[in-house]
């Protein structure tokens, strides 16, 4: 009795592997196509969460700068104002430190601010997170060729919510 596989058995195994690869490659391509969009919404959400936690931990206002024009999200500290009042008329010393940029990310998908969008909106928005955990409310759309996501920042809790826009329809 010989040990080993016949040529027919090997051909069947190769055929099964070929069918599995044929089915999985288109799915894998669609996952790779969605990757920049998924990465972009993940970056925006991470920056918002990071800003909220830094604001609470450092007891300082942290800003998230969003630019529709450049598709940039940056995390900044606000300028810290130290005021010392002395006795006497108008004897006030103020020291202002420039807000430093903590992190900056360029998105590989398009960014659109939905609200607030007033008359003076120029494509740039600074979203502030406060030391008590609250934030300025905002609704953003991050979109690409494969779809779009809506990110909402709650004013009271400062938490972010991400929803796939296709699921809303």
Tab-separated table of N, CA and C in Angstrom, residues 18-163:
chain	number	residue	atom	x	y	z
A	18	UNK	N	-8.619	27.799	-5.087
A	18	UNK	CA	-8.888	28.807	-6.123
A	18	UNK	C	-10.269	29.426	-5.985
A	19	UNK	N	-11.274	28.614	-5.684
A	19	UNK	CA	-12.636	29.128	-5.498
A	19	UNK	C	-12.692	30.047	-4.275
A	20	UNK	N	-12.062	29.643	-3.189
A	20	UNK	CA	-12.050	30.475	-1.977
A	20	UNK	C	-11.367	31.810	-2.250
A	21	UNK	N	-10.241	31.798	-2.935
A	21	UNK	CA	-9.554	33.052	-3.277
A	21	UNK	C	-10.396	33.909	-4.215
A	22	UNK	N	-11.048	33.283	-5.168
A	22	UNK	CA	-11.897	34.027	-6.102
A	22	UNK	C	-13.049	34.740	-5.413
A	23	UNK	N	-13.577	34.146	-4.374
A	23	UNK	CA	-14.670	34.763	-3.621
A	23	UNK	C	-14.148	35.851	-2.685
A	24	UNK	N	-12.992	35.637	-2.082
A	24	UNK	CA	-12.520	36.567	-1.048
A	24	UNK	C	-11.802	37.802	-1.584
A	25	UNK	N	-11.206	37.762	-2.748
A	25	UNK	CA	-10.449	38.919	-3.261
A	25	UNK	C	-11.333	40.142	-3.493
A	26	UNK	N	-12.502	40.045	-4.116
A	26	UNK	CA	-13.337	41.251	-4.254
A	26	UNK	C	-13.752	41.850	-2.901
A	27	UNK	N	-14.027	40.995	-1.938
A	27	UNK	CA	-14.371	41.485	-0.603
A	27	UNK	C	-13.185	42.203	0.021
A	28	UNK	N	-12.012	41.650	-0.136
A	28	UNK	CA	-10.802	42.262	0.405
A	28	UNK	C	-10.541	43.622	-0.247
A	29	UNK	N	-10.789	43.732	-1.548
A	29	UNK	CA	-10.616	45.022	-2.243
A	29	UNK	C	-11.567	46.080	-1.698
A	30	UNK	N	-12.817	45.707	-1.439
A	30	UNK	CA	-13.770	46.689	-0.915
A	30	UNK	C	-13.382	47.136	0.492
A	31	UNK	N	-12.805	46.241	1.268
A	31	UNK	CA	-12.329	46.618	2.603
A	31	UNK	C	-11.182	47.612	2.483
A	32	UNK	N	-10.269	47.371	1.566
A	32	UNK	CA	-9.147	48.296	1.372
A	32	UNK	C	-9.611	49.650	0.859
A	33	UNK	N	-10.664	49.659	0.045
A	33	UNK	CA	-11.190	50.918	-0.471
A	33	UNK	C	-11.822	51.755	0.638
A	34	UNK	N	-12.467	51.104	1.598
A	34	UNK	CA	-13.102	51.809	2.708
A	34	UNK	C	-12.100	52.238	3.771
A	35	UNK	N	-10.914	51.696	3.756
A	35	UNK	CA	-9.942	51.946	4.819
A	35	UNK	C	-9.640	53.428	5.050
A	36	UNK	N	-9.396	54.266	4.024
A	36	UNK	CA	-9.111	55.682	4.306
A	36	UNK	C	-10.274	56.398	4.991
A	37	UNK	N	-11.506	56.088	4.609
A	37	UNK	CA	-12.676	56.705	5.222
A	37	UNK	C	-12.808	56.269	6.682
A	38	UNK	N	-12.659	54.982	6.922
A	38	UNK	CA	-12.735	54.461	8.289
A	38	UNK	C	-11.628	55.077	9.146
A	39	UNK	N	-10.438	55.198	8.575
A	39	UNK	CA	-9.315	55.781	9.307
A	39	UNK	C	-9.586	57.245	9.638
A	40	UNK	N	-10.151	57.983	8.686
A	40	UNK	CA	-10.417	59.411	8.894
A	40	UNK	C	-11.432	59.633	10.011
A	41	UNK	N	-12.537	58.897	9.998
A	41	UNK	CA	-13.549	59.097	11.044
A	41	UNK	C	-13.000	58.643	12.395
A	42	UNK	N	-12.186	57.620	12.381
A	42	UNK	CA	-11.559	57.157	13.611
A	42	UNK	C	-10.609	58.218	14.178
A	43	UNK	N	-9.865	58.901	13.307
A	43	UNK	CA	-8.944	59.964	13.743
A	43	UNK	C	-9.706	61.137	14.356
A	44	UNK	N	-10.789	61.551	13.698
A	44	UNK	CA	-11.576	62.679	14.216
A	44	UNK	C	-12.165	62.324	15.577
A	45	UNK	N	-12.732	61.130	15.678
A	45	UNK	CA	-13.322	60.696	16.947
A	45	UNK	C	-12.258	60.592	18.040
A	46	UNK	N	-11.092	60.062	17.692
A	46	UNK	CA	-10.013	59.929	18.678
A	46	UNK	C	-9.534	61.292	19.170
A	47	UNK	N	-9.430	62.259	18.266
A	47	UNK	CA	-8.991	63.605	18.668
A	47	UNK	C	-10.012	64.246	19.610
A	48	UNK	N	-11.290	64.048	19.337
A	48	UNK	CA	-12.328	64.606	20.216
A	48	UNK	C	-12.283	63.949	21.594
A	49	UNK	N	-12.153	62.641	21.631
A	49	UNK	CA	-12.075	61.943	22.923
A	49	UNK	C	-10.813	62.342	23.691
A	50	UNK	N	-9.708	62.447	22.959
A	50	UNK	CA	-8.446	62.839	23.578
A	50	UNK	C	-8.536	64.255	24.145
A	51	UNK	N	-9.168	65.153	23.400
A	51	UNK	CA	-9.320	66.541	23.857
A	51	UNK	C	-10.158	66.598	25.123
A	52	UNK	N	-11.236	65.829	25.164
A	52	UNK	CA	-12.096	65.821	26.356
A	52	UNK	C	-11.334	65.318	27.571
A	53	UNK	N	-10.612	64.217	27.411
A	53	UNK	CA	-9.887	63.676	28.565
A	53	UNK	C	-8.741	64.586	28.995
A	54	UNK	N	-8.038	65.214	28.046
A	54	UNK	CA	-6.971	66.160	28.410
A	54	UNK	C	-7.540	67.380	29.128
A	55	UNK	N	-8.697	67.848	28.681
A	55	UNK	CA	-9.320	69.007	29.326
A	55	UNK	C	-9.672	68.691	30.773
A	56	UNK	N	-10.209	67.505	31.011
A	56	UNK	CA	-10.589	67.116	32.370
A	56	UNK	C	-9.348	66.895	33.235
A	57	UNK	N	-8.370	66.153	32.715
A	57	UNK	CA	-7.184	65.822	33.507
A	57	UNK	C	-6.307	67.039	33.808
A	58	UNK	N	-6.157	67.935	32.825
A	58	UNK	CA	-5.280	69.098	33.001
A	58	UNK	C	-6.015	70.317	33.531
A	59	UNK	N	-7.335	70.193	33.697
A	59	UNK	CA	-8.165	71.307	34.159
A	59	UNK	C	-7.928	72.553	33.304
A	60	UNK	N	-7.999	72.336	32.004
A	60	UNK	CA	-7.694	73.400	31.044
A	60	UNK	C	-8.528	73.191	29.784
A	61	UNK	N	-8.937	74.263	29.153
A	61	UNK	CA	-9.717	74.157	27.917
A	61	UNK	C	-8.803	73.641	26.805
A	62	UNK	N	-9.275	72.626	26.084
A	62	UNK	CA	-8.537	72.072	24.948
A	62	UNK	C	-9.390	72.280	23.704
A	63	UNK	N	-8.747	72.683	22.619
A	63	UNK	CA	-9.454	72.957	21.370
A	63	UNK	C	-9.129	71.900	20.325
A	64	UNK	N	-10.135	71.564	19.541
A	64	UNK	CA	-9.945	70.729	18.362
A	64	UNK	C	-10.217	71.627	17.168
A	65	UNK	N	-9.206	71.819	16.333
A	65	UNK	CA	-9.318	72.670	15.152
A	65	UNK	C	-9.665	71.789	13.965
A	66	UNK	N	-10.750	72.133	13.274
A	66	UNK	CA	-11.208	71.369	12.114
A	66	UNK	C	-11.201	72.274	10.896
A	67	UNK	N	-10.629	71.811	9.799
A	67	UNK	CA	-10.584	72.604	8.578
A	67	UNK	C	-11.151	71.804	7.415
A	68	UNK	N	-12.244	72.309	6.832
A	68	UNK	CA	-12.824	71.681	5.639
A	68	UNK	C	-11.908	71.858	4.442
A	69	UNK	N	-11.216	72.983	4.394
A	69	UNK	CA	-10.403	73.335	3.235
A	69	UNK	C	-9.194	72.411	3.121
A	70	UNK	N	-8.485	72.212	4.241
A	70	UNK	CA	-7.264	71.408	4.227
A	70	UNK	C	-7.487	69.968	4.683
A	71	UNK	N	-8.702	69.632	5.135
A	71	UNK	CA	-9.007	68.311	5.704
A	71	UNK	C	-8.040	67.970	6.831
A	72	UNK	N	-7.955	68.886	7.798
A	72	UNK	CA	-7.031	68.739	8.919
A	72	UNK	C	-7.806	68.740	10.233
A	73	UNK	N	-7.348	67.930	11.163
A	73	UNK	CA	-7.837	67.954	12.536
A	73	UNK	C	-6.609	68.151	13.416
A	74	UNK	N	-6.633	69.194	14.257
A	74	UNK	CA	-5.503	69.467	15.146
A	74	UNK	C	-6.012	69.640	16.567
A	75	UNK	N	-5.220	69.199	17.505
A	75	UNK	CA	-5.537	69.319	18.925
A	75	UNK	C	-4.635	70.391	19.512
A	76	UNK	N	-5.225	71.442	20.087
A	76	UNK	CA	-4.463	72.572	20.617
A	76	UNK	C	-4.854	72.836	22.060
A	77	UNK	N	-3.910	73.390	22.808
A	77	UNK	CA	-4.272	73.938	24.107
A	77	UNK	C	-4.661	75.383	23.866
A	78	UNK	N	-5.500	75.914	24.715
A	78	UNK	CA	-5.861	77.324	24.557
A	78	UNK	C	-4.796	78.180	25.206
A	79	UNK	N	-4.796	79.448	24.842
A	79	UNK	CA	-3.855	80.375	25.470
A	79	UNK	C	-4.249	80.532	26.928
A	80	UNK	N	-3.323	80.321	27.805
A	80	UNK	CA	-3.603	80.438	29.236
A	80	UNK	C	-3.375	81.893	29.642
A	81	UNK	N	-4.345	82.477	30.282
A	81	UNK	CA	-4.248	83.865	30.726
A	81	UNK	C	-4.053	83.887	32.231
A	82	UNK	N	-2.983	84.524	32.659
A	82	UNK	CA	-2.718	84.672	34.083
A	82	UNK	C	-2.877	86.144	34.413
A	83	UNK	N	-3.776	86.464	35.316
A	83	UNK	CA	-4.043	87.862	35.651
A	83	UNK	C	-3.672	88.113	37.102
A	84	UNK	N	-2.891	89.165	37.316
A	84	UNK	CA	-2.525	89.565	38.671
A	84	UNK	C	-3.005	90.995	38.854
A	85	UNK	N	-3.837	91.225	39.827
A	85	UNK	CA	-4.375	92.565	40.061
A	85	UNK	C	-3.633	93.201	41.226
A	86	UNK	N	-3.170	94.419	41.012
A	86	UNK	CA	-2.490	95.162	42.073
A	86	UNK	C	-3.380	96.302	42.522
A	87	UNK	N	-3.132	96.782	43.710
A	87	UNK	CA	-3.916	97.907	44.220
A	87	UNK	C	-3.541	99.164	43.458
A	88	UNK	N	-4.533	99.901	43.060
A	88	UNK	CA	-4.291	101.127	42.310
A	88	UNK	C	-5.139	101.113	41.064
A	89	UNK	N	-5.326	102.269	40.459
A	89	UNK	CA	-6.193	102.349	39.284
A	89	UNK	C	-5.546	101.699	38.059
A	90	UNK	N	-6.258	100.727	37.497
A	90	UNK	CA	-5.872	100.055	36.252
A	90	UNK	C	-4.467	99.470	36.274
A	91	UNK	N	-4.015	98.982	37.392
A	91	UNK	CA	-2.698	98.343	37.452
A	91	UNK	C	-2.918	96.835	37.383
A	92	UNK	N	-3.003	96.348	36.187
A	92	UNK	CA	-3.284	94.941	35.967
A	92	UNK	C	-2.218	94.373	35.037
A	93	UNK	N	-1.599	93.283	35.422
A	93	UNK	CA	-0.610	92.620	34.574
A	93	UNK	C	-1.245	91.372	33.976
A	94	UNK	N	-1.053	91.201	32.715
A	94	UNK	CA	-1.574	90.005	32.057
A	94	UNK	C	-0.448	89.317	31.304
A	95	UNK	N	-0.346	88.017	31.444
A	95	UNK	CA	0.633	87.229	30.704
A	95	UNK	C	-0.149	86.204	29.891
A	96	UNK	N	0.049	86.214	28.603
A	96	UNK	CA	-0.677	85.277	27.740
A	96	UNK	C	0.335	84.360	27.069
A	97	UNK	N	0.158	83.076	27.278
A	97	UNK	CA	0.990	82.094	26.588
A	97	UNK	C	0.256	81.672	25.318
A	98	UNK	N	0.993	81.485	24.255
A	98	UNK	CA	0.362	80.986	23.031
A	98	UNK	C	-0.088	79.551	23.253
A	99	UNK	N	-1.250	79.230	22.686
A	99	UNK	CA	-1.718	77.853	22.765
A	99	UNK	C	-0.814	76.974	21.924
A	100	UNK	N	-0.365	75.869	22.491
A	100	UNK	CA	0.541	75.007	21.749
A	100	UNK	C	-0.233	73.909	21.040
A	101	UNK	N	0.263	73.512	19.880
A	101	UNK	CA	-0.372	72.440	19.124
A	101	UNK	C	0.140	71.113	19.657
A	102	UNK	N	-0.772	70.276	20.095
A	102	UNK	CA	-0.396	68.989	20.671
A	102	UNK	C	-0.293	67.903	19.607
A	103	UNK	N	-1.287	67.821	18.743
A	103	UNK	CA	-1.325	66.786	17.708
A	103	UNK	C	-1.957	67.375	16.456
A	104	UNK	N	-1.570	66.849	15.289
A	104	UNK	CA	-2.138	67.319	14.022
A	104	UNK	C	-2.219	66.126	13.072
A	105	UNK	N	-3.364	65.966	12.434
A	105	UNK	CA	-3.574	64.851	11.515
A	105	UNK	C	-4.213	65.373	10.242
A	106	UNK	N	-3.682	64.942	9.101
A	106	UNK	CA	-4.302	65.269	7.819
A	106	UNK	C	-5.143	64.069	7.397
A	107	UNK	N	-6.417	64.319	7.132
A	107	UNK	CA	-7.348	63.242	6.811
A	107	UNK	C	-7.239	62.850	5.346
A	108	UNK	N	-7.474	61.566	5.074
A	108	UNK	CA	-7.460	61.091	3.700
A	108	UNK	C	-8.865	61.006	3.124
A	109	UNK	N	-9.811	61.613	3.807
A	109	UNK	CA	-11.188	61.703	3.325
A	109	UNK	C	-11.619	63.154	3.485
A	110	UNK	N	-12.757	63.510	2.915
A	110	UNK	CA	-13.228	64.889	2.988
A	110	UNK	C	-14.002	65.122	4.277
A	111	UNK	N	-13.888	66.338	4.793
A	111	UNK	CA	-14.531	66.726	6.039
A	111	UNK	C	-15.508	67.851	5.749
A	112	UNK	N	-16.718	67.759	6.308
A	112	UNK	CA	-17.709	68.824	6.144
A	112	UNK	C	-18.365	69.085	7.495
A	113	UNK	N	-18.345	70.343	7.923
A	113	UNK	CA	-19.004	70.727	9.165
A	113	UNK	C	-20.477	70.973	8.841
A	114	UNK	N	-21.386	70.280	9.516
A	114	UNK	CA	-22.822	70.438	9.264
A	114	UNK	C	-23.380	71.542	10.150
A	115	UNK	N	-23.170	71.446	11.460
A	115	UNK	CA	-23.594	72.499	12.388
A	115	UNK	C	-22.469	72.744	13.374
A	116	UNK	N	-22.215	73.894	13.882
A	116	UNK	CA	-22.875	75.152	13.519
A	116	UNK	C	-22.296	75.690	12.221
A	117	UNK	N	-23.142	76.219	11.390
A	117	UNK	CA	-22.730	76.754	10.100
A	117	UNK	C	-23.421	78.087	9.920
A	118	UNK	N	-22.870	79.126	10.506
A	118	UNK	CA	-23.478	80.450	10.435
A	118	UNK	C	-23.004	81.220	9.221
A	119	UNK	N	-23.388	82.485	9.178
A	119	UNK	CA	-23.009	83.342	8.057
A	119	UNK	C	-21.506	83.560	8.004
A	120	UNK	N	-20.861	83.596	9.167
A	120	UNK	CA	-19.438	83.873	9.206
A	120	UNK	C	-18.581	82.608	9.096
A	121	UNK	N	-19.179	81.469	8.809
A	121	UNK	CA	-18.433	80.220	8.701
A	121	UNK	C	-17.562	80.246	7.453
A	122	UNK	N	-16.263	79.980	7.620
A	122	UNK	CA	-15.328	80.055	6.498
A	122	UNK	C	-14.630	78.733	6.217
A	123	UNK	N	-15.171	77.647	6.692
A	123	UNK	CA	-14.564	76.347	6.435
A	123	UNK	C	-13.658	75.866	7.555
A	124	UNK	N	-13.486	76.683	8.586
A	124	UNK	CA	-12.664	76.307	9.730
A	124	UNK	C	-13.492	76.424	11.004
A	125	UNK	N	-13.306	75.491	11.904
A	125	UNK	CA	-14.072	75.483	13.145
A	125	UNK	C	-13.149	75.100	14.293
A	126	UNK	N	-13.275	75.804	15.390
A	126	UNK	CA	-12.549	75.454	16.605
A	126	UNK	C	-13.568	74.967	17.623
A	127	UNK	N	-13.436	73.722	17.992
A	127	UNK	CA	-14.338	73.072	18.934
A	127	UNK	C	-13.644	73.012	20.291
A	128	UNK	N	-14.271	73.542	21.320
A	128	UNK	CA	-13.648	73.603	22.646
A	128	UNK	C	-14.234	72.545	23.580
A	129	UNK	N	-13.331	71.886	24.297
A	129	UNK	CA	-13.698	70.944	25.353
A	129	UNK	C	-13.270	71.569	26.675
A	130	UNK	N	-14.184	71.581	27.642
A	130	UNK	CA	-13.966	72.288	28.900
A	130	UNK	C	-13.592	71.328	30.027
A	131	UNK	N	-12.947	71.843	31.088
A	131	UNK	CA	-12.498	70.986	32.195
A	131	UNK	C	-13.614	70.234	32.923
A	132	UNK	N	-14.846	70.701	32.844
A	132	UNK	CA	-15.952	69.995	33.511
A	132	UNK	C	-16.545	68.883	32.637
A	133	UNK	N	-15.935	68.612	31.482
A	133	UNK	CA	-16.375	67.519	30.617
A	133	UNK	C	-17.331	67.926	29.521
A	134	UNK	N	-17.786	69.171	29.527
A	134	UNK	CA	-18.710	69.628	28.488
A	134	UNK	C	-17.932	70.058	27.249
A	135	UNK	N	-18.670	70.286	26.170
A	135	UNK	CA	-18.050	70.693	24.910
A	135	UNK	C	-19.026	71.550	24.126
A	136	UNK	N	-18.510	72.200	23.118
A	136	UNK	CA	-19.384	72.933	22.207
A	136	UNK	C	-20.019	71.915	21.266
A	137	UNK	N	-21.318	72.020	21.024
A	137	UNK	CA	-21.972	71.020	20.171
A	137	UNK	C	-21.565	71.202	18.714
A	138	UNK	N	-21.384	70.090	18.036
A	138	UNK	CA	-21.034	70.149	16.617
A	138	UNK	C	-21.490	68.859	15.947
A	139	UNK	N	-21.764	68.968	14.669
A	139	UNK	CA	-22.107	67.804	13.854
A	139	UNK	C	-21.234	67.871	12.607
A	140	UNK	N	-20.487	66.799	12.349
A	140	UNK	CA	-19.554	66.754	11.226
A	140	UNK	C	-19.914	65.618	10.288
A	141	UNK	N	-19.584	65.785	9.030
A	141	UNK	CA	-19.719	64.698	8.057
A	141	UNK	C	-18.324	64.425	7.497
A	142	UNK	N	-17.888	63.192	7.618
A	142	UNK	CA	-16.638	62.763	7.002
A	142	UNK	C	-17.040	61.827	5.879
A	143	UNK	N	-16.659	62.174	4.651
A	143	UNK	CA	-17.128	61.381	3.521
A	143	UNK	C	-16.007	61.116	2.526
A	144	UNK	N	-16.211	60.069	1.759
A	144	UNK	CA	-15.274	59.670	0.722
A	144	UNK	C	-16.039	59.028	-0.411
A	145	UNK	N	-15.324	58.328	-1.276
A	145	UNK	CA	-15.959	57.689	-2.434
A	145	UNK	C	-16.886	56.551	-2.021
A	146	UNK	N	-16.595	55.934	-0.893
A	146	UNK	CA	-17.327	54.725	-0.512
A	146	UNK	C	-18.469	54.963	0.462
A	147	UNK	N	-18.680	56.188	0.911
A	147	UNK	CA	-19.761	56.450	1.854
A	147	UNK	C	-19.449	57.641	2.728
A	148	UNK	N	-20.218	57.763	3.807
A	148	UNK	CA	-19.978	58.882	4.720
A	148	UNK	C	-20.435	58.527	6.130
A	149	UNK	N	-19.849	59.222	7.082
A	149	UNK	CA	-20.169	59.062	8.492
A	149	UNK	C	-20.531	60.417	9.080
A	150	UNK	N	-21.429	60.402	10.051
A	150	UNK	CA	-21.808	61.606	10.787
A	150	UNK	C	-21.252	61.466	12.201
A	151	UNK	N	-20.497	62.469	12.643
A	151	UNK	CA	-19.967	62.498	14.000
A	151	UNK	C	-20.646	63.632	14.740
A	152	UNK	N	-21.226	63.335	15.894
A	152	UNK	CA	-21.915	64.331	16.710
A	152	UNK	C	-21.228	64.416	18.064
A	153	UNK	N	-20.966	65.651	18.515
A	153	UNK	CA	-20.406	65.875	19.850
A	153	UNK	C	-21.524	66.425	20.727
A	154	UNK	N	-21.804	65.724	21.825
A	154	UNK	CA	-22.861	66.131	22.749
A	154	UNK	C	-22.378	67.294	23.610
A	155	UNK	N	-23.208	68.311	23.733
A	155	UNK	CA	-22.838	69.520	24.466
A	155	UNK	C	-22.692	69.265	25.965
A	156	UNK	N	-23.562	68.465	26.533
A	156	UNK	CA	-23.585	68.271	27.982
A	156	UNK	C	-22.483	67.323	28.451
A	157	UNK	N	-22.326	66.198	27.771
A	157	UNK	CA	-21.352	65.201	28.221
A	157	UNK	C	-20.015	65.291	27.503
A	158	UNK	N	-19.985	65.890	26.316
A	158	UNK	CA	-18.754	65.960	25.538
A	158	UNK	C	-18.423	64.671	24.816
A	159	UNK	N	-19.318	63.686	24.889
A	159	UNK	CA	-19.076	62.402	24.228
A	159	UNK	C	-19.369	62.497	22.737
A	160	UNK	N	-18.650	61.678	21.967
A	160	UNK	CA	-18.851	61.649	20.520
A	160	UNK	C	-19.661	60.426	20.130
A	161	UNK	N	-20.467	60.586	19.096
A	161	UNK	CA	-21.254	59.497	18.538
A	161	UNK	C	-21.001	59.466	17.040
A	162	UNK	N	-20.684	58.289	16.514
A	162	UNK	CA	-20.438	58.129	15.084
A	162	UNK	C	-21.504	57.213	14.511
A	163	UNK	N	-22.124	57.668	13.411
A	163	UNK	CA	-23.167	56.884	12.751
A	163	UNK	C	-22.854	56.829	11.261
